Amino acid sequence: MADSETPSSVTSAELFKAAAEYLRPADLEQVQQAYQVAERAHAGQLRKSGEPYIIHPISVALILTEWHLDHQALSAALLHDTVEDTVVTSADIHTQFGQSISDLVEGVSKLDRLEFQTEQQAQAENFRKMLLAMARDVRVILIKLADRLHNMRTLKSMGSQKQRRIARETLDIYVPIANRLGLHKLYQELDDLGFRYLFPHRHAVLSKALRAARGNRREIVSKIQTALEQRLQSFDIEAQIKGREKHLSSIYQKMLEKSLSFSQVQDIYGFRVIVSDIPRCYLALGALHTLYKPIPGKFKDYIAIPKTNGYQSLHTTLFGPFGTPVEIQIRTQDMHKIAESGVASHWLYKSSASPLSEVQKKTHQWLQSLLEYQSESGDAIEFLEHIKVDLFPDAVYVFTPKGTIKSLPRGSTAVDFAYDVHTDIGHHCVAAKINDQLMSLRTLLSNGDRVEVITEEGASPNPAWLNYVVTAKARAKIRHYLRTLRQDDAKVLGERLLNQALRALNIEPNEVGTAQWDALIKQDRCHSRDEILAEIGLGKRLNFVVARTLLSKSGDESSPALAEGRTTITIRGSEGMAIQLAPCCRPIPGDPIIGLVKKGQGLLIHTQDCPTIRRSRSDPEKWIDVAWENLQAQLYEVAIKVLALNRRGVLATIATAIAEAQSNIDSVAIAKADGAYSEINFTVQVRDRQHLAVLMQNLREIPEVVRLTRLQN
Ligand code: MN
């Protein structure tokens, strides 16, 4: 890696030269195109150092060439800041460079948007997990690490406060990730740079002391090296021996941990012995133990039991001459490669041998165990192209308003979050702000979301929450609350819920007459109004349903419940209400849905991600939790947009594919047609989400089809 003292201005020519050494010409061309786009986008922008901004993406890509990363990663590295900082959009990148590169750029941008705020140790661990969970492609992390390395190398031009903040973040977040992924060289450089900017004074003193010590001990070191070489030779073991110096921050760590002064840290020097195979590792170990006595308790066999990041070696410390402890690491060449470049060693060494060399097999196995990923294909190349990091598949990491990170099970909702913060917050929550947007309590949380719970003093748990909370804590607390409700408390809660529902329909509770109540009591064979209210409070009836039924008993023709004919859809939580599928998002069975009560229209069913409903989220009282249920065979309309290459007969091909999926076309409209592409809108009929998926798959297999979107709104 380049000298970190002087950030040199790299040129695109250097990058292309480095990439040309291992990329195919066609792939190199794409990297050059990515460069053109990045160069134009960043034109005129300067870095803090005064250099043109483009120097940064070039440097990041150049770091990646040291690992021989593929052309997609290099292109993405060149483009990594365009979406955030220039007019280039991710759609532009998608159109020009395709899905993989745009996914990589999007992945890096997403990580950039996360802000790490607190200085607590436990928080750092969660933040690292969140980063890894969000970057679903190993290459995203490698780009991000290279980005950080270049920023650290050029940190000099920042103010000292910013230097300290970035250095601290690097040490807390990126250094451990680099270590975990086995990227040893990068890890050391980042670690040293972090140390240097966080503790400039200590760094200066220590490096001076180290330089002096190096001079003093040079003679001893070369004596020891010769002795080691001769001993191995006399045992007929061919080996490469290299002197090895500990890096500054690890010496500093040792001084801190063991409260030593610099002069007391003796094992500054170590040696690395590289031999041809595993048996020779143990032979070399035995041979060296005959030269100097091993220090008891210092021997570690990382060959038999590799470190979790895949590292393998034998470690031993010997009593050297003049009382100097001598640290020895013994490993094979393959182990050495992994020790230096870790997860990146696959790319680095893939061209050097047959496709499934020993290194690759090991990298492969290691990644599998590390990433808990089961590859279906035995092909290592394909494996790595498709590798997705899912280090923490069962968890989702979100921020509290104060920047604390919470880990919740996948599938958790805002209600789970509220109960996780505090039982009282759970009991009084009414809505949530997710990334500053008002959202329903049942919204699923995603990695990196910033979640703020909105509470109201008089609010109490809604029995319907039990339908979707996933954490044991939330479930237990809600159940407990409902169980402890006495009959009259349940009645009070039920009445409040009913009044809310009535007001949402613009009816004042006292406008509901005794006749209406009596009709309802008779219809449902209940004993009293209080019984119905208590049942609402206990979650046995839904407030909106009771409100609607009451209104329908008024005999008023204009009553909303009667205004619409019923559909044949069955939706849990909607009994007795007129149901309409919202024309904006056209939900189909299988879509996550939410009900919105609208005066005069009954219950409108939207998909949970419908943009329309997002706008009316400010009024959470009008929402009802609903779910698909007992579906009869029925067809639903769905709108899809197809972007296809203009070729003769393409429309017919698409229509055939739709028919083959056993779906009918309701309407077709050519939305846009310019030179090469046509945008065609179809309305088709499907049974449910699964049926739609089959249809979409059929369409995707048509070579002319470039993009496919389900239209919602
Ligand atoms: Mn950057």
XYZ file of C-alpha atoms and ligand atoms in Angstrom:
714
model
C 0.000 0.000 0.000
C 1.097 3.550 -0.676
C 3.050 5.534 1.823
C 0.530 7.099 4.123
C 2.690 10.155 4.802
C 2.167 11.701 1.419
C -1.150 11.226 -0.304
C -0.076 11.243 -3.902
C -2.325 12.358 -6.701
C -3.157 9.272 -8.680
C -4.295 9.385 -12.267
C -6.856 7.369 -14.136
C -4.021 6.018 -16.290
C -2.469 4.367 -13.258
C -5.771 2.787 -12.389
C -6.343 1.439 -15.890
C -2.815 0.080 -15.996
C -3.278 -1.762 -12.707
C -6.667 -3.104 -13.797
C -5.396 -4.145 -17.245
C -3.026 -6.563 -15.572
C -5.828 -8.878 -14.664
C -9.096 -7.726 -16.308
C -10.338 -8.803 -19.722
C -10.328 -5.959 -22.284
C -14.147 -5.828 -22.451
C -14.381 -5.545 -18.674
C -11.688 -2.916 -18.580
C -13.724 -0.913 -21.059
C -16.629 -0.805 -18.663
C -14.353 0.479 -15.896
C -13.231 3.205 -18.289
C -16.832 4.106 -19.025
C -17.568 4.310 -15.321
C -14.606 6.612 -15.012
C -15.954 8.879 -17.780
C -19.289 9.182 -16.016
C -17.700 9.828 -12.613
C -15.243 12.323 -14.070
C -18.027 14.326 -15.712
C -20.244 14.143 -12.620
C -17.551 15.345 -10.221
C -16.160 17.969 -12.617
C -15.459 21.181 -10.725
C -15.747 19.582 -7.277
C -12.726 19.790 -5.020
C -11.644 17.809 -1.997
C -10.679 19.519 1.259
C -7.064 19.174 0.198
C -7.769 21.284 -2.885
C -7.328 18.357 -5.254
C -9.997 17.571 -7.857
C -12.638 15.337 -6.298
C -12.207 12.584 -8.891
C -8.846 11.730 -7.265
C -10.814 10.127 -4.438
C -12.882 7.598 -6.431
C -9.822 6.759 -8.559
C -7.799 6.081 -5.408
C -10.544 3.901 -3.964
C -10.696 1.839 -7.159
C -6.910 1.599 -7.202
C -6.897 0.143 -3.686
C -9.363 -2.479 -4.909
C -7.048 -3.473 -7.752
C -4.545 -4.586 -5.120
C -7.034 -7.335 -4.340
C -7.770 -7.906 -8.045
C -11.428 -7.122 -7.504
C -13.649 -7.539 -10.552
C -14.711 -4.857 -13.022
C -18.101 -4.410 -11.385
C -16.516 -3.528 -8.056
C -14.030 -1.162 -9.722
C -16.797 0.577 -11.673
C -18.900 0.890 -8.546
C -15.907 2.311 -6.662
C -15.495 4.981 -9.334
C -19.182 5.834 -9.115
C -19.563 5.430 -5.361
C -20.045 9.105 -4.513
C -21.963 10.179 -7.624
C -25.455 9.368 -6.396
C -25.027 11.194 -3.099
C -23.061 14.185 -4.303
C -23.841 14.835 -7.982
C -26.756 14.990 -10.394
C -26.264 11.353 -11.401
C -29.161 9.207 -10.119
C -29.190 5.527 -9.342
C -31.602 5.094 -12.253
C -28.937 6.554 -14.551
C -26.401 4.068 -13.259
C -28.868 1.247 -13.623
C -29.602 2.166 -17.232
C -26.003 2.565 -18.232
C -24.256 -0.094 -16.149
C -26.938 -2.601 -15.199
C -28.274 -4.135 -12.041
C -25.097 -5.437 -10.368
C -23.141 -2.200 -10.491
C -26.134 -0.115 -9.494
C -26.745 -2.464 -6.559
C -23.139 -2.036 -5.456
C -23.302 1.767 -5.695
C -26.627 1.813 -3.889
C -25.192 -0.477 -1.206
C -22.255 1.843 -0.567
C -24.464 4.962 -0.584
C -26.784 3.348 1.914
C -23.885 2.755 4.303
C -22.767 6.362 3.834
C -26.142 7.600 4.970
C -25.823 5.839 8.312
C -24.449 7.990 11.015
C -22.638 6.619 13.971
C -22.982 8.907 16.925
C -22.357 7.451 20.313
C -19.049 6.442 21.777
C -20.246 3.448 23.727
C -18.507 0.178 23.082
C -21.637 -1.940 22.902
C -23.124 0.478 20.412
C -20.129 0.110 18.168
C -20.636 -3.647 18.053
C -24.259 -3.225 17.029
C -23.341 -0.615 14.466
C -20.819 -2.958 12.895
C -23.442 -5.654 12.723
C -25.868 -3.229 11.163
C -23.323 -2.286 8.506
C -22.608 -5.899 7.708
C -26.284 -6.768 7.659
C -27.013 -3.926 5.260
C -24.162 -4.591 2.888
C -25.468 -7.800 1.436
C -22.591 -8.172 -0.997
C -19.034 -8.630 0.289
C -17.836 -6.231 -2.396
C -19.878 -3.400 -0.860
C -17.898 -3.759 2.338
C -14.615 -3.940 0.459
C -15.465 -0.725 -1.420
C -16.509 0.925 1.815
C -13.276 -0.123 3.530
C -11.166 1.142 0.615
C -13.139 4.399 0.735
C -12.361 4.729 4.424
C -8.707 3.871 3.896
C -8.288 6.620 1.328
C -10.120 9.106 3.527
C -7.814 8.173 6.406
C -4.727 8.506 4.236
C -5.810 12.038 3.336
C -7.107 13.029 6.751
C -4.344 15.585 7.135
C -6.343 18.285 5.374
C -9.212 18.088 7.876
C -9.555 20.142 11.052
C -8.258 18.453 14.196
C -11.712 17.934 15.681
C -12.946 16.215 12.561
C -9.736 14.186 12.413
C -10.398 12.861 15.900
C -14.024 12.040 15.181
C -13.216 10.160 11.982
C -10.240 8.412 13.586
C -12.396 7.266 16.491
C -15.069 5.980 14.144
C -12.452 4.160 12.098
C -11.054 2.432 15.170
C -14.489 1.564 16.563
C -16.182 0.433 13.388
C -13.963 -0.218 10.385
C -10.839 -1.653 11.994
C -12.791 -4.505 13.644
C -14.650 -5.214 10.397
C -11.382 -5.375 8.460
C -10.017 -7.687 11.121
C -13.074 -9.879 11.061
C -12.870 -10.231 7.297
C -9.195 -11.130 7.611
C -7.995 -8.104 5.597
C -4.807 -7.944 7.595
C -2.814 -5.359 5.647
C -5.733 -2.982 5.406
C -6.527 -3.597 9.044
C -3.006 -2.664 10.139
C -2.864 0.484 8.085
C -6.295 1.664 9.224
C -5.420 0.842 12.807
C -2.166 2.806 12.687
C -3.778 5.788 10.963
C -6.589 5.804 13.514
C -4.089 5.722 16.364
C -2.064 8.502 14.773
C -4.975 10.913 14.421
C -6.708 10.080 17.668
C -3.541 10.339 19.779
C -1.145 12.434 17.683
C 1.245 13.057 20.540
C 1.508 9.476 21.764
C 1.903 8.352 18.179
C 4.807 10.714 17.601
C 6.632 9.706 20.793
C 6.135 6.020 20.188
C 7.240 6.024 16.572
C 10.396 7.887 17.543
C 11.106 5.329 20.253
C 10.475 2.519 17.808
C 12.870 3.985 15.252
C 15.568 4.202 17.894
C 14.974 0.672 19.115
C 15.082 -0.612 15.564
C 18.568 0.849 15.167
C 19.780 -0.606 18.452
C 18.538 -4.088 17.930
C 19.332 -4.498 14.272
C 22.375 -6.621 14.973
C 20.616 -8.970 17.382
C 17.783 -9.447 14.957
C 19.976 -10.439 12.060
C 21.887 -12.813 14.341
C 18.676 -14.524 15.354
C 17.480 -14.736 11.775
C 20.699 -16.468 10.705
C 20.407 -18.919 13.579
C 16.827 -19.775 12.605
C 17.767 -20.291 8.966
C 20.670 -22.570 9.800
C 18.602 -24.671 12.171
C 15.894 -25.261 9.569
C 18.516 -26.085 6.942
C 20.117 -28.654 9.188
C 16.689 -30.329 9.454
C 16.311 -30.224 5.654
C 13.310 -27.948 5.822
C 13.068 -25.462 3.020
C 11.629 -22.234 4.307
C 11.420 -18.521 3.750
C 12.110 -16.518 6.885
C 11.096 -12.897 7.162
C 11.661 -10.496 10.012
C 8.428 -8.951 11.114
C 7.818 -5.797 13.062
C 4.719 -5.235 15.102
C 2.719 -2.261 14.021
C 2.590 0.777 16.230
C -0.948 0.579 17.463
C -0.585 -3.048 18.493
C 2.508 -2.152 20.537
C 0.495 0.661 22.083
C -2.365 -1.736 22.839
C 0.030 -4.064 24.577
C 1.459 -1.233 26.665
C -2.049 -0.242 27.721
C -3.259 -3.764 28.469
C -0.251 -4.811 30.494
C 0.658 -1.358 31.847
C 4.118 -1.534 30.352
C 6.452 1.218 29.275
C 7.824 1.057 25.750
C 11.169 -0.329 26.893
C 9.356 -3.146 28.659
C 7.643 -4.252 25.480
C 10.239 -6.678 24.301
C 8.642 -8.769 21.657
C 8.698 -6.031 19.093
C 10.446 -8.407 16.778
C 9.088 -11.528 15.353
C 9.757 -13.832 12.476
C 7.519 -15.391 9.922
C 8.441 -18.796 8.577
C 6.760 -19.877 5.352
C 7.016 -23.519 4.286
C 5.491 -25.611 1.513
C 2.919 -27.716 3.327
C 1.205 -28.395 6.633
C 3.401 -31.298 7.869
C 6.458 -29.073 7.368
C 4.833 -26.416 9.571
C 4.971 -28.824 12.497
C 8.459 -30.041 11.534
C 9.711 -26.467 11.475
C 8.130 -25.854 14.846
C 9.910 -28.855 16.315
C 13.201 -27.817 14.772
C 13.022 -24.290 16.150
C 12.123 -25.592 19.603
C 15.503 -27.377 19.584
C 17.221 -24.054 18.895
C 15.713 -21.925 21.652
C 13.439 -23.085 24.450
C 9.768 -22.240 23.953
C 8.116 -20.029 26.566
C 5.460 -22.204 28.210
C 1.869 -21.274 27.485
C 2.688 -19.277 24.377
C 2.187 -21.978 21.761
C -1.004 -21.703 19.707
C -2.124 -24.041 16.940
C -4.279 -21.947 14.621
C -3.801 -24.547 11.896
C -5.847 -27.140 13.710
C -8.218 -24.509 15.064
C -8.327 -21.512 12.699
C -9.396 -18.100 13.942
C -12.966 -17.132 13.069
C -11.714 -14.876 10.290
C -10.032 -17.836 8.584
C -6.516 -17.108 9.800
C -4.231 -20.129 10.112
C -0.669 -20.374 11.480
C 1.357 -21.898 14.276
C 2.443 -19.364 16.901
C 5.197 -19.848 19.404
C 7.436 -17.586 21.458
C 11.027 -18.606 22.201
C 13.596 -17.530 24.786
C 16.058 -15.833 22.453
C 19.659 -14.885 23.155
C 20.211 -11.951 25.590
C 16.822 -12.664 27.112
C 14.914 -11.378 24.098
C 11.616 -13.140 23.512
C 11.271 -14.113 19.866
C 7.834 -14.513 18.375
C 7.507 -16.992 15.543
C 4.645 -17.569 13.118
C 4.794 -20.635 10.905
C 2.466 -21.088 7.942
C 2.156 -22.287 4.352
C 2.061 -19.970 1.327
C -1.700 -20.419 0.984
C -2.247 -19.582 4.635
C -0.065 -16.549 4.146
C -2.222 -15.255 1.313
C -5.347 -15.586 3.385
C -3.597 -14.034 6.362
C -2.763 -10.945 4.312
C -5.921 -10.396 2.290
C -8.598 -12.503 3.958
C -11.905 -12.382 2.205
C -10.309 -10.596 -0.741
C -7.764 -13.352 -1.356
C -10.188 -15.109 -3.624
C -10.109 -12.363 -6.208
C -6.436 -11.794 -5.685
C -5.362 -15.309 -6.467
C -8.088 -16.569 -8.682
C -6.137 -16.269 -11.921
C -2.983 -17.812 -10.537
C -4.126 -21.423 -10.549
C -6.913 -23.773 -11.493
C -10.413 -22.538 -10.663
C -10.637 -24.560 -7.505
C -7.181 -24.197 -6.082
C -6.466 -25.018 -2.508
C -6.694 -21.341 -1.549
C -10.025 -20.896 -3.167
C -11.425 -24.001 -1.628
C -10.335 -22.767 1.738
C -11.621 -19.269 1.119
C -14.791 -20.831 -0.058
C -15.199 -23.027 3.008
C -14.229 -20.223 5.255
C -16.718 -17.815 3.721
C -19.363 -20.427 3.995
C -18.783 -20.891 7.656
C -18.288 -17.190 8.228
C -21.305 -16.078 6.327
C -23.517 -19.022 7.133
C -24.164 -19.286 3.461
C -25.060 -22.514 1.753
C -23.904 -22.523 -1.832
C -25.886 -24.772 -4.096
C -23.313 -24.801 -6.807
C -19.812 -26.125 -6.295
C -18.373 -23.576 -8.696
C -16.273 -21.096 -6.792
C -16.506 -18.331 -9.373
C -20.231 -18.485 -9.469
C -20.309 -18.760 -5.738
C -18.504 -15.494 -5.335
C -20.506 -13.694 -7.942
C -23.631 -14.502 -6.084
C -22.357 -14.279 -2.619
C -24.586 -12.305 -0.347
C -23.517 -11.500 3.133
C -26.165 -12.309 5.586
C -24.186 -12.401 8.755
C -27.128 -11.688 10.977
C -30.155 -13.050 9.167
C -32.387 -13.106 12.199
C -31.922 -9.594 13.411
C -32.773 -6.099 12.363
C -30.839 -3.098 13.705
C -32.556 0.248 14.206
C -31.774 3.582 15.822
C -33.617 5.258 18.672
C -34.046 9.049 18.346
C -30.939 9.453 20.510
C -28.854 7.318 18.181
C -28.772 4.218 20.354
C -28.940 1.042 18.304
C -31.433 -1.652 19.154
C -31.319 -5.160 17.846
C -34.736 -6.751 17.312
C -35.829 -9.972 15.631
C -36.557 -9.784 11.894
C -40.184 -8.940 11.274
C -40.414 -6.645 14.279
C -42.844 -3.748 14.066
C -42.970 -0.321 15.648
C -44.993 -1.855 18.500
C -42.212 -4.348 19.232
C -39.774 -1.476 19.254
C -41.982 0.535 21.638
C -42.177 -2.338 24.118
C -38.467 -2.916 23.795
C -37.774 0.674 24.830
C -40.110 0.539 27.813
C -43.350 -1.152 28.794
C -44.965 2.224 29.423
C -44.037 3.422 25.972
C -45.524 0.259 24.532
C -48.719 0.658 26.497
C -49.193 4.256 25.369
C -47.986 4.216 21.793
C -50.325 5.459 19.072
C -48.074 5.839 16.026
C -44.433 5.917 15.032
C -42.163 8.171 13.089
C -39.832 6.100 10.972
C -37.079 8.133 9.336
C -39.188 11.215 10.133
C -42.257 9.857 8.352
C -45.395 9.192 10.293
C -46.122 5.491 9.928
C -48.568 2.964 11.309
C -47.626 0.971 14.363
C -47.614 -2.250 12.396
C -44.927 -1.053 9.987
C -42.117 -3.567 9.615
C -38.748 -2.169 10.655
C -35.735 -2.315 8.356
C -32.028 -2.117 9.065
C -30.887 1.424 9.693
C -34.346 2.861 10.366
C -34.537 5.683 12.865
C -37.623 4.991 14.957
C -39.458 7.386 17.219
C -42.564 6.231 19.070
C -45.422 8.673 19.496
C -47.318 8.172 22.725
C -50.470 9.628 24.138
C -51.243 9.770 27.794
C -54.697 8.216 27.607
C -53.789 5.577 25.037
C -53.751 1.889 25.903
C -52.718 -1.341 24.169
C -54.823 -2.375 21.243
C -55.756 -6.063 21.299
C -55.270 -6.156 17.520
C -51.526 -5.681 18.045
C -51.329 -9.333 19.035
C -51.865 -10.146 15.369
C -48.500 -8.848 14.344
C -46.043 -8.307 17.195
C -43.141 -10.766 17.047
C -41.144 -10.161 20.207
C -41.967 -12.246 23.229
C -41.750 -9.156 25.381
C -44.391 -7.179 23.483
C -46.700 -10.198 23.299
C -46.386 -10.926 26.999
C -46.923 -7.318 28.016
C -49.998 -6.876 25.820
C -51.491 -10.175 26.997
C -50.770 -9.311 30.570
C -52.420 -5.948 30.167
C -55.537 -7.431 28.607
C -55.798 -10.168 31.238
C -55.603 -7.717 34.073
C -58.336 -5.562 32.593
C -61.361 -5.910 34.844
C -64.713 -6.105 33.170
C -65.490 -2.452 33.826
C -61.996 -1.358 32.704
C -62.528 -3.327 29.540
C -65.816 -1.523 29.141
C -64.170 1.872 29.542
C -61.452 0.980 27.065
C -64.039 -0.440 24.672
C -66.116 2.685 24.867
C -63.128 4.862 24.152
C -62.149 2.738 21.174
C -65.701 2.799 19.849
C -65.963 6.559 20.256
C -62.729 6.942 18.327
C -64.156 4.858 15.543
C -67.388 6.817 15.462
C -65.615 10.139 15.366
C -63.463 8.875 12.531
C -66.755 8.493 10.670
C -67.740 12.026 11.688
C -70.415 10.788 14.088
C -70.571 12.034 17.666
C -71.085 9.077 20.063
C -74.243 10.626 21.535
C -75.835 10.673 18.074
C -76.135 6.900 18.253
C -79.611 6.183 19.616
C -80.964 3.454 21.887
C -82.838 1.910 18.984
C -79.611 1.302 17.130
C -78.010 -0.260 20.181
C -81.023 -2.478 20.789
C -80.997 -3.643 17.198
C -77.342 -4.594 17.485
C -77.844 -6.383 20.827
C -80.699 -8.339 19.359
C -78.849 -9.201 16.165
C -75.792 -10.511 18.015
C -77.787 -12.094 20.842
C -75.913 -10.158 23.494
C -77.153 -9.150 26.883
C -76.272 -5.527 27.036
C -74.461 -2.612 25.554
C -71.846 -2.951 28.291
C -71.127 -6.498 27.198
C -70.424 -5.315 23.655
C -68.192 -2.493 24.908
C -66.238 -4.879 27.137
C -65.755 -7.231 24.197
C -64.297 -4.387 22.185
C -61.942 -3.634 25.063
C -60.827 -7.254 25.285
C -60.152 -7.460 21.577
C -62.993 -9.824 20.803
C -64.701 -7.278 18.574
C -63.290 -4.536 16.432
C -64.331 -0.994 17.224
C -64.748 -0.002 13.585
C -66.921 -2.970 12.831
C -69.222 -2.205 15.752
C -69.367 1.457 14.748
C -70.363 0.558 11.203
C -72.954 -1.935 12.295
C -74.481 0.589 14.650
C -74.757 3.127 11.860
C -76.290 0.560 9.555
C -79.066 0.087 12.106
C -80.090 3.720 11.848
C -82.169 3.113 8.747
C -80.557 6.152 7.219
C -80.191 5.433 3.490
C -77.118 7.601 3.133
C -75.296 5.650 5.809
C -71.876 4.851 4.458
C -72.059 1.170 5.277
C -74.911 0.749 2.865
C -73.581 2.996 0.197
C -71.372 0.373 -1.372
C -72.131 -3.116 -2.465
C -70.163 -5.869 -0.814
C -67.419 -7.602 -2.634
C -66.779 -11.280 -2.236
C -63.347 -10.790 -0.724
C -62.934 -12.028 2.790
C -60.715 -9.953 4.927
C -60.096 -10.592 8.575
C -60.924 -7.609 10.725
C -63.545 -6.217 8.411
C -66.666 -8.209 9.244
C -69.772 -6.515 8.074
C -68.102 -3.667 6.298
C -68.233 -2.785 2.666
C -64.843 -3.505 1.230
C -63.148 -1.981 -1.741
C -59.722 -2.645 -3.097
C -57.997 0.701 -3.443
C -57.662 1.593 -7.133
C -54.310 3.242 -6.532
C -52.290 0.252 -5.419
C -54.640 -2.629 -6.333
C -53.700 -5.100 -3.646
C -53.848 -8.793 -4.441
C -53.946 -11.706 -1.994
C -50.543 -12.149 -0.463
C -49.719 -8.430 -0.370
C -49.345 -7.005 3.137
C -52.433 -4.817 3.480
C -53.968 -2.205 5.698
C -57.544 -0.936 5.857
C -58.487 2.712 5.707
C -61.965 3.778 6.743
C -63.351 6.386 4.404
C -66.663 8.073 4.824
C -69.017 7.056 2.075
C -66.682 4.397 0.731
C -66.579 1.835 3.479
C -63.290 0.116 4.079
C -60.607 0.712 1.479
C -57.896 -1.939 1.332
C -54.445 -0.606 0.423
C -51.098 -2.308 0.236
C -48.985 -1.357 3.220
C -46.470 0.430 1.045
C -49.026 2.361 -0.974
C -47.891 5.983 -1.356
C -51.480 7.234 -1.015
C -51.858 5.776 2.419
C -48.531 7.200 3.426
C -49.992 10.646 2.875
C -52.982 9.974 5.097
C -50.850 8.459 7.807
C -51.280 11.564 9.911
C -54.573 10.143 11.076
C -53.782 6.725 12.457
C -57.213 6.317 14.008
C -58.737 5.622 10.655
C -56.598 2.583 9.981
C -57.698 -0.937 10.631
C -55.507 -3.982 10.822
C -56.700 -6.417 8.236
C -55.484 -9.619 6.626
C -56.498 -11.812 3.716
C -58.549 -14.794 4.720
C -60.383 -17.835 3.323
C -59.861 -16.865 -0.230
C -62.196 -18.088 -2.874
C -60.942 -18.487 -6.389
C -61.212 -15.031 -7.819
C -59.184 -12.837 -10.107
C -57.700 -9.491 -9.209
C -56.463 -6.757 -11.470
C -52.850 -5.724 -11.392
C -51.098 -3.064 -13.431
C -47.606 -3.724 -14.676
C -45.208 -1.629 -16.675
C -42.858 -3.295 -19.125
C -39.869 -1.590 -20.646
C -38.905 -3.545 -23.741
C -36.553 -3.249 -26.660
C -38.347 -2.327 -29.872
C -38.207 -5.504 -31.899
C -40.710 -6.809 -34.327
C -43.254 -9.001 -32.595
C -42.188 -8.135 -29.080
C -45.725 -7.243 -28.036
C -46.983 -10.602 -29.244
C -44.220 -12.375 -27.348
C -45.189 -10.574 -24.174
C -48.876 -11.299 -24.665
C -48.096 -14.976 -25.190
C -46.013 -15.077 -22.033
C -48.914 -13.595 -20.092
C -51.303 -16.111 -21.549
C -48.914 -18.947 -20.732
C -49.003 -17.850 -17.131
C -52.764 -18.407 -17.367
C -53.578 -14.798 -16.909
C -55.856 -12.526 -18.940
C -54.945 -9.136 -20.275
C -57.530 -6.502 -19.433
C -55.904 -3.636 -21.244
C -52.714 -2.646 -22.995
C -51.387 0.828 -23.557
C -48.126 1.928 -25.075
C -47.043 4.654 -22.693
C -43.883 5.770 -24.404
C -41.976 4.679 -27.436
C -38.747 6.269 -28.443
C -36.210 4.837 -30.850
C -34.919 1.820 -29.019
C -37.406 1.192 -26.213
C -41.122 1.025 -25.600
C -42.870 1.409 -22.318
C -46.025 -0.693 -22.261
C -48.635 -0.687 -19.512
C -50.655 -3.849 -19.021
C -53.572 -4.534 -16.763
C -53.717 -8.256 -16.131
C -55.737 -10.571 -13.929
C -54.113 -12.754 -11.326
C -55.271 -14.912 -8.445
C -52.707 -13.750 -5.926
C -49.162 -12.665 -5.360
C -47.736 -16.043 -6.194
C -49.555 -16.121 -9.502
C -48.213 -12.650 -10.244
C -44.697 -13.839 -9.429
C -45.017 -16.656 -11.971
C -46.232 -14.195 -14.569
C -43.407 -11.749 -13.865
C -40.882 -14.587 -14.110
C -42.268 -15.529 -17.530
C -41.869 -11.960 -18.695
C -38.394 -11.631 -17.287
C -37.257 -14.534 -19.418
C -38.050 -12.610 -22.598
C -34.712 -11.228 -23.808
C -36.269 -7.967 -25.056
C -37.751 -7.159 -21.664
C -35.421 -4.714 -19.957
C -37.358 -3.712 -16.901
C -40.519 -4.813 -15.204
C -42.469 -2.951 -12.558
C -45.714 -3.529 -10.804
C -47.523 -0.198 -10.884
C -48.853 1.037 -7.614
C -50.414 4.411 -7.951
Mn -16.086 8.267 -0.726
